């Protein structure tokens, strides 16, 4: 039985490194938080400044360039969903900024996701049920239970190797247990119990667990 547990993006680190044809400063906005680099009166400014922004529920990073006199000269948007940030990785790119329907310059930025501190309190994780192998020929579906909360995949018919690839969000703490049961109609095909500590330790990874 294969599953993947996905971490919850808590915040992002944005580093503004350098610019091309952008004297002045760069302002970065995520949600209601805004930060600005120092002013550098050079066409190819080198800032190398880093900022941290809450990312929970946010969708875009706004970059704006300002001249030394304080005039906004251009802007660009980065979509957090399109960045597809993962633990332990970062995205670095030259980002063109546009103003008055033309490119005014480029800024080199580095964006890295921060995926929450694991503690005994519950946190939201995404669990993806991928597939199962070697089941008896049946109509399998998966039921997951954490405390009083439960969720269920769709049913796959007449198969021993079902593929679900279905995602569920759940609140899970280190002291919780996750019961996973594979069923066919009303009959139990197999089950496994996962501890919250084991799930949290594998955030961002695929897992293969045997059913009993």
Short mmCIF file of C-alpha atoms in Angstrom, two decimals:
data_model
loop_
_atom_site.label_atom_id
_atom_site.label_comp_id
_atom_site.label_asym_id
_atom_site.label_seq_id
_atom_site.Cartn_x
_atom_site.Cartn_y
_atom_site.Cartn_z
CA UNK A 1 0.00 0.00 0.00
CA UNK A 2 1.58 3.28 -1.15
CA UNK A 3 0.88 6.72 0.28
CA UNK A 4 2.50 10.14 0.34
CA UNK A 5 2.19 12.68 3.14
CA UNK A 6 2.69 16.28 2.08
CA UNK A 7 3.93 19.06 4.37
CA UNK A 8 1.98 22.24 4.94
CA UNK A 9 3.67 25.36 3.54
CA UNK A 10 3.95 27.70 6.52
CA UNK A 11 6.11 30.55 5.21
CA UNK A 12 8.52 31.52 2.44
CA UNK A 13 11.99 33.03 2.47
CA UNK A 14 12.57 35.52 -0.35
CA UNK A 15 16.11 36.64 -1.14
CA UNK A 16 16.60 39.60 -3.47
CA UNK A 17 20.09 39.12 -4.87
CA UNK A 18 20.85 41.55 -7.69
CA UNK A 19 19.32 43.52 -10.54
CA UNK A 20 19.83 44.43 -14.17
CA UNK A 21 18.93 47.99 -15.19
CA UNK A 22 17.14 48.51 -11.86
CA UNK A 23 18.76 51.27 -9.78
CA UNK A 24 16.94 51.92 -6.51
CA UNK A 25 15.11 49.37 -4.36
CA UNK A 26 12.85 46.31 -4.58
CA UNK A 27 9.66 45.96 -2.52
CA UNK A 28 8.26 42.47 -1.84
CA UNK A 29 4.69 41.83 -0.68
CA UNK A 30 3.04 38.58 0.43
CA UNK A 31 -0.48 38.97 1.75
CA UNK A 32 -0.50 41.88 4.19
CA UNK A 33 3.27 41.94 4.81
CA UNK A 34 5.61 44.16 2.82
CA UNK A 35 9.40 44.49 2.94
CA UNK A 36 11.79 46.73 0.98
CA UNK A 37 15.49 46.44 0.20
CA UNK A 38 17.91 49.30 0.68
CA UNK A 39 18.33 51.92 -2.07
CA UNK A 40 21.32 51.42 -4.35
CA UNK A 41 21.91 54.08 -7.03
CA UNK A 42 23.55 51.76 -9.57
CA UNK A 43 22.01 50.20 -12.74
CA UNK A 44 23.12 46.70 -11.75
CA UNK A 45 22.45 46.91 -8.03
CA UNK A 46 23.56 44.10 -5.70
CA UNK A 47 21.27 43.82 -2.66
CA UNK A 48 21.61 40.25 -1.27
CA UNK A 49 18.83 40.81 1.28
CA UNK A 50 16.57 38.10 2.69
CA UNK A 51 13.02 38.36 4.08
CA UNK A 52 10.56 35.86 5.57
CA UNK A 53 6.82 36.02 4.87
CA UNK A 54 3.85 34.00 6.19
CA UNK A 55 2.55 31.91 3.28
CA UNK A 56 -0.44 30.13 4.79
CA UNK A 57 -3.38 30.76 2.47
CA UNK A 58 -1.41 33.14 0.23
CA UNK A 59 -1.14 32.61 -3.52
CA UNK A 60 1.27 35.20 -4.93
CA UNK A 61 4.48 37.15 -4.26
CA UNK A 62 4.46 40.72 -5.59
CA UNK A 63 7.76 42.35 -6.57
CA UNK A 64 7.93 46.11 -7.28
CA UNK A 65 10.92 48.17 -8.37
CA UNK A 66 11.39 51.75 -7.16
CA UNK A 67 13.75 54.42 -8.40
CA UNK A 68 16.01 56.24 -5.94
CA UNK A 69 13.50 59.11 -5.99
CA UNK A 70 10.75 56.73 -4.82
CA UNK A 71 8.83 56.26 -8.08
CA UNK A 72 7.45 52.79 -8.84
CA UNK A 73 8.99 51.75 -12.16
CA UNK A 74 7.81 48.16 -12.61
CA UNK A 75 6.31 45.05 -11.03
CA UNK A 76 5.96 41.28 -11.38
CA UNK A 77 3.99 38.47 -9.72
CA UNK A 78 5.20 34.99 -8.77
CA UNK A 79 2.59 32.30 -8.13
CA UNK A 80 3.35 30.14 -5.08
CA UNK A 81 1.40 27.22 -6.54
CA UNK A 82 3.38 27.34 -9.79
CA UNK A 83 6.66 27.40 -7.86
CA UNK A 84 5.75 23.96 -6.41
CA UNK A 85 8.12 24.44 -3.47
CA UNK A 86 9.28 21.32 -1.62
CA UNK A 87 11.20 20.80 1.64
CA UNK A 88 14.92 21.16 1.18
CA UNK A 89 14.72 22.84 -2.23
CA UNK A 90 14.63 26.44 -3.47
CA UNK A 91 13.87 28.25 -6.71
CA UNK A 92 16.27 30.86 -8.11
CA UNK A 93 15.38 32.86 -11.22
CA UNK A 94 15.81 36.13 -13.08
CA UNK A 95 12.42 37.81 -12.89
CA UNK A 96 11.52 40.49 -15.49
CA UNK A 97 9.67 43.53 -14.11
CA UNK A 98 7.31 45.43 -16.36
CA UNK A 99 5.96 48.97 -16.37
CA UNK A 100 3.89 50.77 -19.02
CA UNK A 101 3.70 47.54 -21.05
CA UNK A 102 7.46 47.13 -21.37
CA UNK A 103 10.23 45.41 -19.45
CA UNK A 104 12.13 47.89 -17.27
CA UNK A 105 14.72 45.46 -15.90
CA UNK A 106 15.29 42.13 -14.20
CA UNK A 107 15.86 41.03 -10.62
CA UNK A 108 17.51 37.81 -9.47
CA UNK A 109 15.46 36.27 -6.64
CA UNK A 110 15.66 33.08 -4.61
CA UNK A 111 12.51 31.65 -2.98
CA UNK A 112 12.51 28.82 -0.44
CA UNK A 113 9.58 27.24 1.39
CA UNK A 114 9.51 26.74 5.17
CA UNK A 115 7.33 23.80 6.15
CA UNK A 116 6.45 24.23 9.78
CA UNK A 117 8.03 23.07 13.02
CA UNK A 118 6.95 19.66 14.19
CA UNK A 119 5.69 19.65 17.77
CA UNK A 120 3.12 17.81 19.86
CA UNK A 121 0.33 20.14 18.72
CA UNK A 122 -1.79 19.16 15.76
CA UNK A 123 -0.93 20.56 12.38
CA UNK A 124 -2.57 20.21 9.00
CA UNK A 125 -0.94 17.72 6.66
CA UNK A 126 -1.96 16.45 3.25
CA UNK A 127 -2.08 12.67 2.83
CA UNK A 128 -2.16 11.28 -0.70
CA UNK A 129 -3.38 7.72 -1.16
CA UNK A 130 -1.47 6.55 -4.21
CA UNK A 131 -2.12 2.87 -4.84
CA UNK A 132 -2.09 -0.69 -3.51
CA UNK A 133 -0.58 -3.90 -4.88
CA UNK A 134 -1.30 -7.58 -4.42
CA UNK A 135 -4.82 -7.33 -3.03
CA UNK A 136 -7.31 -10.10 -3.70
CA UNK A 137 -9.49 -9.35 -6.70
CA UNK A 138 -12.15 -7.03 -5.27
CA UNK A 139 -13.70 -3.53 -5.35
CA UNK A 140 -11.30 -1.74 -2.99
CA UNK A 141 -11.56 1.66 -1.33
CA UNK A 142 -9.69 3.22 1.61
CA UNK A 143 -11.13 4.59 4.85
CA UNK A 144 -8.83 6.67 7.07
CA UNK A 145 -9.59 7.66 10.66
CA UNK A 146 -7.87 10.09 13.04
CA UNK A 147 -9.75 10.56 16.30
CA UNK A 148 -13.33 11.43 15.40
CA UNK A 149 -12.45 12.48 11.84
CA UNK A 150 -12.59 10.10 8.89
CA UNK A 151 -12.30 10.24 5.11
CA UNK A 152 -12.81 7.80 2.25
CA UNK A 153 -11.43 7.33 -1.25
CA UNK A 154 -13.45 6.37 -4.28
CA UNK A 155 -14.03 2.70 -5.08
CA UNK A 156 -11.98 0.96 -7.77
CA UNK A 157 -13.77 -2.00 -9.32
CA UNK A 158 -12.53 -5.53 -10.07
CA UNK A 159 -8.83 -4.97 -9.42
CA UNK A 160 -5.97 -6.29 -7.32
CA UNK A 161 -3.79 -3.24 -7.93
CA UNK A 162 -5.95 -0.14 -7.45
CA UNK A 163 -4.62 3.35 -8.18
CA UNK A 164 -6.34 6.20 -6.29
CA UNK A 165 -3.96 9.20 -6.23
CA UNK A 166 -6.46 11.03 -4.01
CA UNK A 167 -5.49 13.75 -1.53
CA UNK A 168 -6.95 14.47 1.91
CA UNK A 169 -6.12 17.22 4.43
CA UNK A 170 -6.20 16.26 8.09
CA UNK A 171 -5.15 17.61 11.48
CA UNK A 172 -2.53 15.30 12.95
CA UNK A 173 -0.45 15.50 16.12
CA UNK A 174 2.56 13.50 17.23
CA UNK A 175 0.43 11.67 19.81
CA UNK A 176 -2.32 10.77 17.31
CA UNK A 177 -2.76 7.50 15.44
CA UNK A 178 -3.95 7.16 11.85
CA UNK A 179 -5.99 4.04 11.10
CA UNK A 180 -6.03 3.07 7.42
CA UNK A 181 -8.45 0.34 6.35
CA UNK A 182 -8.81 -1.05 2.85
CA UNK A 183 -12.33 -2.35 2.28
CA UNK A 184 -14.36 -4.02 -0.45
CA UNK A 185 -18.07 -3.38 -0.04
CA UNK A 186 -18.57 -4.00 3.72
CA UNK A 187 -15.65 -6.42 4.13
CA UNK A 188 -12.21 -5.48 5.42
CA UNK A 189 -9.35 -6.43 3.09
CA UNK A 190 -6.52 -5.19 5.30
CA UNK A 191 -5.51 -2.40 7.66
CA UNK A 192 -2.55 -0.61 9.16
CA UNK A 193 -2.09 1.80 12.09
CA UNK A 194 0.41 4.65 11.71
CA UNK A 195 1.65 6.74 14.61
CA UNK A 196 1.66 10.51 14.28
CA UNK A 197 5.40 10.56 14.98
CA UNK A 198 6.06 8.25 12.01
CA UNK A 199 3.87 10.28 9.64
CA UNK A 200 5.46 13.57 10.70
CA UNK A 201 8.96 12.15 10.34
CA UNK A 202 8.21 11.29 6.72
CA UNK A 203 6.72 14.61 5.63
CA UNK A 204 7.20 15.12 1.93
CA UNK A 205 8.08 11.47 1.24
CA UNK A 206 6.29 8.53 -0.32
CA UNK A 207 5.68 5.51 1.89
CA UNK A 208 4.99 1.81 1.35
CA UNK A 209 3.27 0.08 4.28
CA UNK A 210 2.14 -3.56 4.56
CA UNK A 211 -1.50 -4.30 5.31
CA UNK A 212 -2.49 -6.85 7.92
#
